[in-house]
Coordinates of C-alpha atoms in Angstrom, one line a residue:
X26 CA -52.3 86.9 2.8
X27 CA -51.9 90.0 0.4
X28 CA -50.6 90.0 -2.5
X29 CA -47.6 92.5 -1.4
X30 CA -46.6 90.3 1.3
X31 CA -46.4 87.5 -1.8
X32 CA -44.3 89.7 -4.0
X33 CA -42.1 90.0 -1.0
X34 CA -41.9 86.4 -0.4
X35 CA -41.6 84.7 -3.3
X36 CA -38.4 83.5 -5.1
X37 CA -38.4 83.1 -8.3
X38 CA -35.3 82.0 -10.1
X39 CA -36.1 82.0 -14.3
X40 CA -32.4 79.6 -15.2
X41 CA -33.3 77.1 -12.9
X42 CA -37.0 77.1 -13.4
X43 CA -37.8 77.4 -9.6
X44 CA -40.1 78.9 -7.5
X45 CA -40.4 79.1 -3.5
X46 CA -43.3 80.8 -2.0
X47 CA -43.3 81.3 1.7
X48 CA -45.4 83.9 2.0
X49 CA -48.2 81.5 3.7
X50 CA -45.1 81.3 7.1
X51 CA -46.5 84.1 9.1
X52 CA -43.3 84.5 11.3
X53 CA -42.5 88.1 12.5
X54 CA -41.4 91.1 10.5
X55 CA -37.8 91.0 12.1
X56 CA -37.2 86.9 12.2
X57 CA -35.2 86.8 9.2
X58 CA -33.0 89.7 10.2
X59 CA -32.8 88.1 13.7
X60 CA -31.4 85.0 12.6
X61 CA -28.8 86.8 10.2
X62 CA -25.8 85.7 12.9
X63 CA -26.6 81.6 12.5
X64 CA -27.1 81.6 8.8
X65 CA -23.6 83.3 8.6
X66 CA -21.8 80.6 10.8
X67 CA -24.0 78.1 8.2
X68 CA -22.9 80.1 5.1
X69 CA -19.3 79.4 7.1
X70 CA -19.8 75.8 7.7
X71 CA -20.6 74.8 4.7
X72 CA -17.9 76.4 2.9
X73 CA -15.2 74.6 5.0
X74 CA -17.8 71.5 4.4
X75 CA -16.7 72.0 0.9
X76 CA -13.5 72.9 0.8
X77 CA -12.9 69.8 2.6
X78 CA -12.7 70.4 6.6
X79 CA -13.7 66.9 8.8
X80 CA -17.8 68.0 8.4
X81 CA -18.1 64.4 10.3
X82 CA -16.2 64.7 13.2
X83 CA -17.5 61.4 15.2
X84 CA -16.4 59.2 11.8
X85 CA -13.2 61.8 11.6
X86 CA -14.2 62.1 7.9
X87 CA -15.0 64.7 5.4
X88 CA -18.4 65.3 3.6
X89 CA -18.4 65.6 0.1
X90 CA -21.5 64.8 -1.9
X91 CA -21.5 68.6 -3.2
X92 CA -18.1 67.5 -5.3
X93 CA -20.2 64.7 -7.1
X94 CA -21.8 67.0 -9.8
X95 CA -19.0 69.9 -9.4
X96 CA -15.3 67.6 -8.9
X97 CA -13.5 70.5 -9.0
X98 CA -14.5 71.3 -5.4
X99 CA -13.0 68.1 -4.3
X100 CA -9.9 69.3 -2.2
X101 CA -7.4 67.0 -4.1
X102 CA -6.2 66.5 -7.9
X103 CA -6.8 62.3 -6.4
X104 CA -10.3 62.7 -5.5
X105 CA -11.2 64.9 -8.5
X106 CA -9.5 62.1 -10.8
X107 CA -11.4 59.7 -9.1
X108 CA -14.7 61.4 -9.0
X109 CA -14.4 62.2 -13.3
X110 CA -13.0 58.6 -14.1
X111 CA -16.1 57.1 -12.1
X112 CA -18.7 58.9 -13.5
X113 CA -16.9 57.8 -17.4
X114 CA -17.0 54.5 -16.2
X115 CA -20.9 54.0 -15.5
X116 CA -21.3 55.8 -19.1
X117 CA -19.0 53.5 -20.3
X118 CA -20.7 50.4 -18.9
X119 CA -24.2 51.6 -19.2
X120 CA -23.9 52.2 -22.8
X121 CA -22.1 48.3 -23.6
X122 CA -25.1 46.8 -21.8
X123 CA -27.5 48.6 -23.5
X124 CA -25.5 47.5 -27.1
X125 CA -25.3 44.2 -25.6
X126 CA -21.6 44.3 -25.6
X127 CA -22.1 43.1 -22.3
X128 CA -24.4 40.4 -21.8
X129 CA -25.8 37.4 -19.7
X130 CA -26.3 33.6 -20.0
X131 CA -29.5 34.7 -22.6
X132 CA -27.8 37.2 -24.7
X133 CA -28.5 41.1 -24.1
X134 CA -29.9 42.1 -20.3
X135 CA -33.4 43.6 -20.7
X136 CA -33.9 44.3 -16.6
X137 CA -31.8 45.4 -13.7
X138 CA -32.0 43.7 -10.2
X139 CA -30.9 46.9 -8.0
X140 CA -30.2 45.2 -4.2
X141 CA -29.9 48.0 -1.4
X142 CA -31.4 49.3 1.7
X143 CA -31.4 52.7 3.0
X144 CA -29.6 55.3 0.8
X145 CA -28.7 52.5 -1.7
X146 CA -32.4 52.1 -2.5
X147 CA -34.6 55.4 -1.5
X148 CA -32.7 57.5 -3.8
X149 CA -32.8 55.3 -6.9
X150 CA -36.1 54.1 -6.4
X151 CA -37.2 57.5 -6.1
X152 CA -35.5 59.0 -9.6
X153 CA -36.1 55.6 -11.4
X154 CA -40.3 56.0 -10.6
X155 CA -39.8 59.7 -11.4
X156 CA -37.9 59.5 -14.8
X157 CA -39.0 56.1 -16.0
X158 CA -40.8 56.4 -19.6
X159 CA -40.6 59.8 -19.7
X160 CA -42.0 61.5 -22.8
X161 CA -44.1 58.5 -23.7
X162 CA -41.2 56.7 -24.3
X163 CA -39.5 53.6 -23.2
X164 CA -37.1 52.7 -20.7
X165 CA -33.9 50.5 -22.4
X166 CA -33.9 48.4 -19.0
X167 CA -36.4 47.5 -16.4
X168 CA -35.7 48.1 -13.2
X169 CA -36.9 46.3 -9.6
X170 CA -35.4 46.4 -6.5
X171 CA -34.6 44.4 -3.2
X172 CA -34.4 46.8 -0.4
X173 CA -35.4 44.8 2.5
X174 CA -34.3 41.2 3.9
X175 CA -38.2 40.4 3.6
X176 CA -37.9 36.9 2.0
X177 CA -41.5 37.5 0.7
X178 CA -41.5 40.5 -0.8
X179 CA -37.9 39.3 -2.7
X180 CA -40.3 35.9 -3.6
X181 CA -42.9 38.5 -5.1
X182 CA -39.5 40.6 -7.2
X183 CA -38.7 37.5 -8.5
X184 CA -41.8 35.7 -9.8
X185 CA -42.4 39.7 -11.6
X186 CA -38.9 38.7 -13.6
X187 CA -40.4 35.0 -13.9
X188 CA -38.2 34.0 -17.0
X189 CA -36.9 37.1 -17.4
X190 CA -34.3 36.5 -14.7
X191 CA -31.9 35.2 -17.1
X192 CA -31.7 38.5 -19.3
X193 CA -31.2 40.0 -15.6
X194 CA -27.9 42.1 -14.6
X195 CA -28.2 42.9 -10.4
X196 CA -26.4 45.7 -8.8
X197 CA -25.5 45.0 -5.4
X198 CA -25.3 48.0 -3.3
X199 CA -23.5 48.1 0.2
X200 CA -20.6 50.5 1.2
X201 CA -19.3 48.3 3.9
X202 CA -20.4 44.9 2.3
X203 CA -21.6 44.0 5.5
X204 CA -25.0 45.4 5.7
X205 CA -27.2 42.0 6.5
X206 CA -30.1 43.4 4.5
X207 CA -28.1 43.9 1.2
X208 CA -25.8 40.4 2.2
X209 CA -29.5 38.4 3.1
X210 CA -31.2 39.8 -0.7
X211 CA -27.6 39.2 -2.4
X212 CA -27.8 35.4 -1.2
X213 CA -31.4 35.0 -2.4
X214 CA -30.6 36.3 -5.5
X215 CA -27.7 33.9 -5.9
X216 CA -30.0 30.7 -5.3
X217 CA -32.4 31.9 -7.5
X218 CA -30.0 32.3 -10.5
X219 CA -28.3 28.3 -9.6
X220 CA -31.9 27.5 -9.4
X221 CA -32.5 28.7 -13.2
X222 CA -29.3 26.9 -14.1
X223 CA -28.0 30.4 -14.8
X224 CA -23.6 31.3 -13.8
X225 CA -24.9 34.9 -11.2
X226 CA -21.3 35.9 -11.1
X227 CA -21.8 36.6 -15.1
X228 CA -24.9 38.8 -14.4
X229 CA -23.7 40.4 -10.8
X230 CA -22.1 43.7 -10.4
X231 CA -21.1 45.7 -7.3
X232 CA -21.0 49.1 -5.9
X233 CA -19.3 49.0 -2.5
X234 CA -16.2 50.3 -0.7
X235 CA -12.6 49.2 -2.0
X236 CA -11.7 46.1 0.2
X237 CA -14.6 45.4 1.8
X238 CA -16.0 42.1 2.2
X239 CA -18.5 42.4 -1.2
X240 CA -15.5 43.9 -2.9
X241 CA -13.6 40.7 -1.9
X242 CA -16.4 38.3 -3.2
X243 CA -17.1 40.7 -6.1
X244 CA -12.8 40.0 -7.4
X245 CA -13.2 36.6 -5.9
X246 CA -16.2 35.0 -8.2
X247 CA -15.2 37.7 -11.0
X248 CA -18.1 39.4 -11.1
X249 CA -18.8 41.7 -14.4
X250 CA -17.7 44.9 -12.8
X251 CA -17.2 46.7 -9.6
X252 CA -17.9 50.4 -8.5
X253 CA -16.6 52.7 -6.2
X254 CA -18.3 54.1 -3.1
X255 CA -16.7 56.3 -0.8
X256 CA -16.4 57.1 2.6
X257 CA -17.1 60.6 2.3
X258 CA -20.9 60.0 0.8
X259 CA -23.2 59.6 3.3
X260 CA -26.1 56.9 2.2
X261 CA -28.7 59.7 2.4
X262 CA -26.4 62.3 -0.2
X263 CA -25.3 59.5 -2.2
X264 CA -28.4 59.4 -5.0
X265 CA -25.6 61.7 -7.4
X266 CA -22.8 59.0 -6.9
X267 CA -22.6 55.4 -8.3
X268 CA -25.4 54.7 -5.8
X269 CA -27.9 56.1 -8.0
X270 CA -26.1 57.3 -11.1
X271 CA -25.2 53.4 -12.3
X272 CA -28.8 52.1 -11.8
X273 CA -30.4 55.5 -13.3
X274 CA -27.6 55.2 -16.5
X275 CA -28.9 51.6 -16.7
X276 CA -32.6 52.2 -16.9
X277 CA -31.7 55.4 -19.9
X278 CA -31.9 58.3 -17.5
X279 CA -30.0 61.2 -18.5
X280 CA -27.4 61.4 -15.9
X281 CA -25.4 63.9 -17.0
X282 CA -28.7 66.7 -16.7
X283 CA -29.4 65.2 -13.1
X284 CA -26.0 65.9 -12.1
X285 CA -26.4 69.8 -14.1
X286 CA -29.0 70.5 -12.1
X287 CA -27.5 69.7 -8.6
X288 CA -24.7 71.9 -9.5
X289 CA -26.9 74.8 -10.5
X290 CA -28.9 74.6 -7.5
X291 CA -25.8 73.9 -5.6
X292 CA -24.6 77.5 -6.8
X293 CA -27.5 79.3 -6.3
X294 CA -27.4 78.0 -2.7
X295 CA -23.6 79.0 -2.3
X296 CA -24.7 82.9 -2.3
X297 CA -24.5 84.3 0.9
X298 CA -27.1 86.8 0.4
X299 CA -30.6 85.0 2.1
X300 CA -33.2 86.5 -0.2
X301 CA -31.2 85.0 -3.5
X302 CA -30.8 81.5 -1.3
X303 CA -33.6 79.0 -1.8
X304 CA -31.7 76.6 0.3
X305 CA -31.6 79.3 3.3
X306 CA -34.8 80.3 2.5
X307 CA -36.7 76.9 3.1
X308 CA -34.5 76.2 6.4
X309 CA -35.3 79.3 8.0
X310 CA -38.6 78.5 7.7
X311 CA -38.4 75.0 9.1
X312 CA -36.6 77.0 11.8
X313 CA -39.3 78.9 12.2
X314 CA -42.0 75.9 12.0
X315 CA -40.7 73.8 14.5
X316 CA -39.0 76.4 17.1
X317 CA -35.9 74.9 16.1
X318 CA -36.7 71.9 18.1
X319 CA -38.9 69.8 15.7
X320 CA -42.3 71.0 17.5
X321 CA -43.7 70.4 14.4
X322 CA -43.5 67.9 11.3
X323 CA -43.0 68.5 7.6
X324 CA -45.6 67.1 5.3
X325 CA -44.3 67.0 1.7
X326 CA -47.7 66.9 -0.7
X327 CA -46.2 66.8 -4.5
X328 CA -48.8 67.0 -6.7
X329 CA -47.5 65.0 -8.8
X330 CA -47.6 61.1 -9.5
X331 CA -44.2 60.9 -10.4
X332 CA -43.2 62.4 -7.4
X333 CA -44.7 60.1 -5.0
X334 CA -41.5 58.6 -3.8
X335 CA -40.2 61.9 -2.6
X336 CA -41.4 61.8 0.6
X337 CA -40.0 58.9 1.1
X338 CA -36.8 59.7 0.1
X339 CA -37.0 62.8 2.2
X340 CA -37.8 60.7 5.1
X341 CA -34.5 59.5 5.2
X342 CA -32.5 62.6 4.2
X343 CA -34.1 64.7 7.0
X344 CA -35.0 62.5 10.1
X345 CA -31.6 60.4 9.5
X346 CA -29.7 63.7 9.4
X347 CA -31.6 65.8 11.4
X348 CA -32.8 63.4 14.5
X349 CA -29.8 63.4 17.1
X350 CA -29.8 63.3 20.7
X351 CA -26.7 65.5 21.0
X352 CA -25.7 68.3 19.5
X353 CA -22.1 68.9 18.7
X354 CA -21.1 70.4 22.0
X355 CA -22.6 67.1 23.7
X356 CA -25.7 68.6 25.3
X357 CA -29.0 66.1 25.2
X358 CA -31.5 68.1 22.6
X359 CA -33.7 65.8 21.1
X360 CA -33.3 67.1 17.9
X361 CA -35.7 66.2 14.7
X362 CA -38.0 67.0 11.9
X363 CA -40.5 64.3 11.5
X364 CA -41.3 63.8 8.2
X365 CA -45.0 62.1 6.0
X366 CA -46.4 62.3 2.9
X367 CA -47.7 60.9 -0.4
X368 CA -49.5 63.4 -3.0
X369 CA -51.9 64.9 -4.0
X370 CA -54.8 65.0 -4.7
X371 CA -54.9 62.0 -3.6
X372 CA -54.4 62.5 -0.2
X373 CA -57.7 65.2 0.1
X374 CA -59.6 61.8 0.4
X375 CA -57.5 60.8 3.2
X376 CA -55.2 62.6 6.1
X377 CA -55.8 66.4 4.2
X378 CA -59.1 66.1 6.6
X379 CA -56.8 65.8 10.0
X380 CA -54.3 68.5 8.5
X381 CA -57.5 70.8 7.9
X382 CA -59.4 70.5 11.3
X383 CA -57.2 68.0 13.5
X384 CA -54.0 68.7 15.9
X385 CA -51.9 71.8 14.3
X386 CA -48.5 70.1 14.8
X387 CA -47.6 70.6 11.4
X388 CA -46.4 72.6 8.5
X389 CA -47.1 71.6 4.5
X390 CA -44.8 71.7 1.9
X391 CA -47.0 72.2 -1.9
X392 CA -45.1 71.1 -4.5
X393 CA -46.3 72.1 -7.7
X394 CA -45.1 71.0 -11.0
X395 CA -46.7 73.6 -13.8
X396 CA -46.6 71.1 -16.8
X397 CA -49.3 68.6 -17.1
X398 CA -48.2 65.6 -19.6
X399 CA -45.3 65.5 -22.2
X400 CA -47.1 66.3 -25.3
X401 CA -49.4 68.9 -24.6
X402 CA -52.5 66.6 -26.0
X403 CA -54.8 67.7 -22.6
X404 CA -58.3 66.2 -22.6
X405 CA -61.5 68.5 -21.5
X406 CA -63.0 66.9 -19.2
X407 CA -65.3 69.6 -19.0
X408 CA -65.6 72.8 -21.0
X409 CA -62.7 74.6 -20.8
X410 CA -61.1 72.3 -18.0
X411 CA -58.5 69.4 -18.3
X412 CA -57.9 67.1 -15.7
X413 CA -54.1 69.2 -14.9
X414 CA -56.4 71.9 -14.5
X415 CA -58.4 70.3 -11.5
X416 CA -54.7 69.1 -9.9
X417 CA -53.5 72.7 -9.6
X418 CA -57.1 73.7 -8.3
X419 CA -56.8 71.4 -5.8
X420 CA -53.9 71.9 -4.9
X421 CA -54.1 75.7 -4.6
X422 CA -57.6 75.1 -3.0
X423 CA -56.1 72.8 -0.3
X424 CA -53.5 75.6 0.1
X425 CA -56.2 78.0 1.1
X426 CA -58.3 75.8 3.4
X427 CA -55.4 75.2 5.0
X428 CA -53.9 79.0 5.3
X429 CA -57.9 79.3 6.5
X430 CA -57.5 77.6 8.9
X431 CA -54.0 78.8 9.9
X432 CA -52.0 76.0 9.1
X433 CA -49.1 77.1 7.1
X434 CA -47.1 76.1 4.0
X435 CA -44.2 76.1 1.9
X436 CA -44.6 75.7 -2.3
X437 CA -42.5 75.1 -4.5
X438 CA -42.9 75.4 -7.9
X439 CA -40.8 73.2 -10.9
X440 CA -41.8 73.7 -14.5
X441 CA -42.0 70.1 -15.1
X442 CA -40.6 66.4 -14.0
X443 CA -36.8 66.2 -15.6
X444 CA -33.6 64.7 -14.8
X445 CA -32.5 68.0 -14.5
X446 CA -35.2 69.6 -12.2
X447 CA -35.0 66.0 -9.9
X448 CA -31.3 67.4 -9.9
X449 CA -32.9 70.4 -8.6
X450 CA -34.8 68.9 -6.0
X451 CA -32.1 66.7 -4.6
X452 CA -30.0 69.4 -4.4
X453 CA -32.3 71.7 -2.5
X454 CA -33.2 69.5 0.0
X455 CA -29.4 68.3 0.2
X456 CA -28.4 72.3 1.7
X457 CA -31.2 72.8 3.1
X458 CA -30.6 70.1 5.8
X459 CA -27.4 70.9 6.0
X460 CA -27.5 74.3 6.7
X461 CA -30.7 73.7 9.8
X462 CA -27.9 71.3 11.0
X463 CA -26.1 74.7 11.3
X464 CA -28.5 76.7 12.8
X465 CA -29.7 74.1 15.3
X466 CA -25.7 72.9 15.9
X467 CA -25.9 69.5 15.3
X468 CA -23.8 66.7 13.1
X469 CA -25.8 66.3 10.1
X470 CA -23.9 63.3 8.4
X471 CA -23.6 60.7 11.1
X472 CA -26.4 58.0 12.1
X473 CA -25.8 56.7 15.6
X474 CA -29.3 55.3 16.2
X475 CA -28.7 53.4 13.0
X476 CA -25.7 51.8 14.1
X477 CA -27.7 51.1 17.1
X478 CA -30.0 49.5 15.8
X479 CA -28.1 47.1 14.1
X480 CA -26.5 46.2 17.1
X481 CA -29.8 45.5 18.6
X482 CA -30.5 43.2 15.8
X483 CA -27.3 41.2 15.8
X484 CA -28.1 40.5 19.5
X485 CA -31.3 39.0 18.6
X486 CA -30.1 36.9 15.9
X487 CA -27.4 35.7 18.8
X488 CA -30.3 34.8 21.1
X489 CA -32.0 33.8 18.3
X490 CA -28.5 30.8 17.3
X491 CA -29.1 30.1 21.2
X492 CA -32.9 28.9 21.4
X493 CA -32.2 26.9 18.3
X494 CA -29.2 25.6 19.8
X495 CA -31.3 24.7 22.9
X496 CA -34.3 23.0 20.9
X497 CA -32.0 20.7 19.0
X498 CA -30.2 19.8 22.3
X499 CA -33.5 18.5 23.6
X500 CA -34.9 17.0 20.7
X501 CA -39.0 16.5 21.6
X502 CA -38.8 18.3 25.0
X503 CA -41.1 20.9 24.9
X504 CA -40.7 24.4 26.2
X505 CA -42.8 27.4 27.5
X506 CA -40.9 30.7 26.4
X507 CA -40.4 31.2 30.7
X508 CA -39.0 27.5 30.7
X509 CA -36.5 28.4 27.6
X510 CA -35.6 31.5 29.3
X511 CA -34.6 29.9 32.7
X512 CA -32.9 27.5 30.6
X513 CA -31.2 29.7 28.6
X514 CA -29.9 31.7 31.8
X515 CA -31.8 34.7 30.3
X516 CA -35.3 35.5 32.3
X517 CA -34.8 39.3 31.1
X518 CA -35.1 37.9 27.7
X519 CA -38.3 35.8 28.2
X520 CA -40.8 38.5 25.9
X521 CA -37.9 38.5 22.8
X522 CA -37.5 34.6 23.3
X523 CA -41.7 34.2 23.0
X524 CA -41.1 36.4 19.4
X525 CA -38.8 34.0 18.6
X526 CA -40.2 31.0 18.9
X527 CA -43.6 31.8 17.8
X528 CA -42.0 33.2 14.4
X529 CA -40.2 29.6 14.6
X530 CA -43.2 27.5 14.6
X531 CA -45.0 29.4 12.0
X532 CA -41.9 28.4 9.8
X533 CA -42.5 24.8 9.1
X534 CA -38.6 24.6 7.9
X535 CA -37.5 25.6 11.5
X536 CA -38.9 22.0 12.4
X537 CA -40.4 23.3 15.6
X538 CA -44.2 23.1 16.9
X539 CA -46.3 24.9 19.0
X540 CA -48.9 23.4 21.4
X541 CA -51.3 26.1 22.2
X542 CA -51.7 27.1 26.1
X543 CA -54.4 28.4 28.0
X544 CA -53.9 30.7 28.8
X545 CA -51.5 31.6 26.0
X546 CA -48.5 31.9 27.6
X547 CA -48.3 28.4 28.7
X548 CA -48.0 27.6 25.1
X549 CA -45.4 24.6 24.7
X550 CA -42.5 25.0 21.8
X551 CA -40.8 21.8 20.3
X552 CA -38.2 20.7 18.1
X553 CA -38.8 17.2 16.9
X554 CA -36.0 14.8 16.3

């Protein structure tokens, strides 16, 4: 790679402190000129995105995360109102928590109980590990979350509050208050805080849809407060809403940069001229990585610690939004970025090896982060060297092994780890996806193998009601998982119905037993009376 072909390639924008290099994406001389005509219709779609077209056409709904940090977008003086007044409120709440002019059962609240899946967790989880104690200082709440219906891992949440729990406020997170994962660690919760003798509708809050059921039960119980979400934020673009604002505000995070830095980026990205486009920029390359068909996946490498969530969070904002089997003229395409990472170094000691001399079905993206520590006290660990020193070298090291070796990569370069350079980020990455959606035509902001998948669930939980059903009807009758099936009407079922009852009698409060078969599947199943 020589250096004019860096100069050439390499974005640079000095107000918003950001850098892209792609100048290690050895596509042709004439592919960015080629694909001129797509990035136009994308430059096109996302304007009418903004100005408040149906971007959502399966959900007839419009898409309008990009009004969060910029409300006068939003196409109407009622969703502007609404967008302003919201944001005021979480200032307004955040800051009477933190005075302790709201409080709980044990005076002032000290942690925050965030419950959520999906979008309500990824994003905050994400900012709250990258903004938490920033500049050596201390965060005015703790912050956990439950962001799965693992009754374990909520077990392990709560003995880390131990006594704490009754200086705990919870945020409850779930647009349609339906979502079983959010319901099933909102229930938990609530036994927990009768067990500690503690009144959880003074210490719960929600952020969910107007009417839906949580909002119901929220007015209901009178819970402290309740929080808006909307149908036109998507889980995966809804970190810059109440979604990730109220939790951040809570925990001392300056909001109000996060949401200055999205809108900066978001203007930067608005220009229709590609070479002053970082947004453009980085999904022409993954255009040009994957053929435009996901023939490769995106490895994020951050080298950062505080970063570490990212890939995580981009997980979700790219393979939810980007992984559809039609495209938006109904055609079966497949389409899909798969996405993995951690950071580095840390991962030259473990999959850096495969990327380096394994399968080449991937492209890298570096990202660097120029400031080392908050206040510029940098131990030599050897003459001359500090320990930021060796990140950078190995991350521009690993860059060159891999370029070597030609496997090719994407950097980006932040000055350091801020609300308003996580803005930054977000809002990158938000346009990014939306204009590949573009270019490959498909609906970025719907999730049908989601909704699938929770179908598939609730019928397991139905077949689930039935063995139970079937067990307490014969009462010390024991069953193989072909007997239950026949039984049941439901041979098809007979692998599902062996899950079942095998998770059952590991649960001694299912009250069913297992007799061990040889061979195994004989096994015999048993309620007892």
């Amino acid at each position: 790679m020589t250096w004019d072909r860096f100069k050439s390639l390499y974005y640079t924008n000095s107000k918003l402190g950001l850098s892209v290099d792609i100048s290690r994406m050895p596509f042709p001389d004439d592919f960015l000129t080629s694909m001129e005509p797509k990035l136009n219709k994308a430059f096109a779609d996302l304007a009418a995105l903004e100005g408040g077209a149906i971007a959502n056409p399966d959900e007839n709904r419009m898409v309008g995360h990009y009004w969060l940090r910029n409300p006068e977008l939003a196409p109407t003086t009622e969703l502007r109102e609404a967008i302003t007044s919201t944001l005021e409120s979480i200032k307004t709440f955040a800051a009477k928590v933190h005075k302790g002019e709201i409080s709980g059962a044990a005076g002032k609240f000290k942690e925050v109980l965030v419950i959520g899946i999906g979008g309500s967790a990824l994003g905050p989880q994400f900012v709250s590990h990258a903004l938490g104690r920033l500049k050596g200082g201390r965060d005015k709440m703790g912050i956990s979350f439950f962001d799965n219906t693992d009754p374990d891992g909520m077990d392990y949440v709560l003995k880390g509050l131990g006594s704490r729990l009754k200086q705990t406020l919870v945020v409850v997170i779930s647009k349609s208050g339906g979502t079983a994962e959010t319901r099933n660690g909102m229930l938990e919760a609530q036994v927990a805080f009768k067990a500690a003798g503690l009144d959880y509708a003074k210490h719960f809050v929600a952020v969910t849809g107007e009417g839906s059921k949580l909002d119901q039960v929220a007015q209901k119980e009178g819970w402290l407060a309740r929080f808006p979400m909307w149908d036109w934020v998507g889980g995966r673009t809804s970190e810059l809403c109440v979604v990730g604002l109220l939790p951040a505000a809570l925990q001392g995070i300056k909001i109000d940069q996060m949401l200055a830095g999205a809108a900066a980026m978001d203007a930067v990205n608005r220009k229709k001229s590609l070479r002053d486009n970082p947004a453009a920029l980085v999904a022409l390359m993954w255009y040009w990585a994957t053929d435009g068909r996901g023939a490769k996946d995106m490895v994020i490498l951050p080298y950062k610690d505080r970063l570490l969530l990212f890939s995580r969070y981009l997980q979700q904002l790219v393979m939810e939004s980007l992984g559809k089997e039609r495209d938006l003229a109904g055609n079966v395409v497949n389409q899909g970025i798969a996405v993995y990472g951690n950071k580095g170094s840390t991962d030259q000691h473990a999959y850096v090896q495969q990327l380096r001399d394994g399968v080449n079905n991937f492209f890298v993206t570096f990202i660097e982060v120029l400031k080392d520590r908050a206040d510029d006290q940098s131990l030599e660990v050897e003459p001359g060297v500090t320990s930021g020193d060796f990140l950078q070298g190995f991350l521009l090291g690993t860059r060159d092994a891999l370029s070597e070796s030609n496997r090719h990569s994407i950097t980006i370069t932040v000055p350091e780890v801020s609300p308003k350079t996580i803005g930054i980020l977000i809002a990158l990455y938000e346009r990014a996806v939306g204009i590949y959606a573009s270019l490959v035509g498909i609906n970025a902001y719907h999730q049908p193998g989601v909704e699938a998948g929770k179908k598939a669930a609730g019928s397991v939980i139905t077949l689930k009601l039935a063995i139970d059903a079937a067990l307490r009807a014969a009462p010390g009758t024991a069953f193989t998982a072909e007997s239950l099936a026949a039984k049941l009407g439901q041979p098809a079922k007979t692998e599902t119905i062996f899950k079942v009852l095998e998770h059952l009698a590991s649960n001694p409060g299912s009250g069913v037993t297992k007799t061990a078969g040889k061979p195994w599947f004989e096994s015999s199943y048993t309620r007892e009376t």
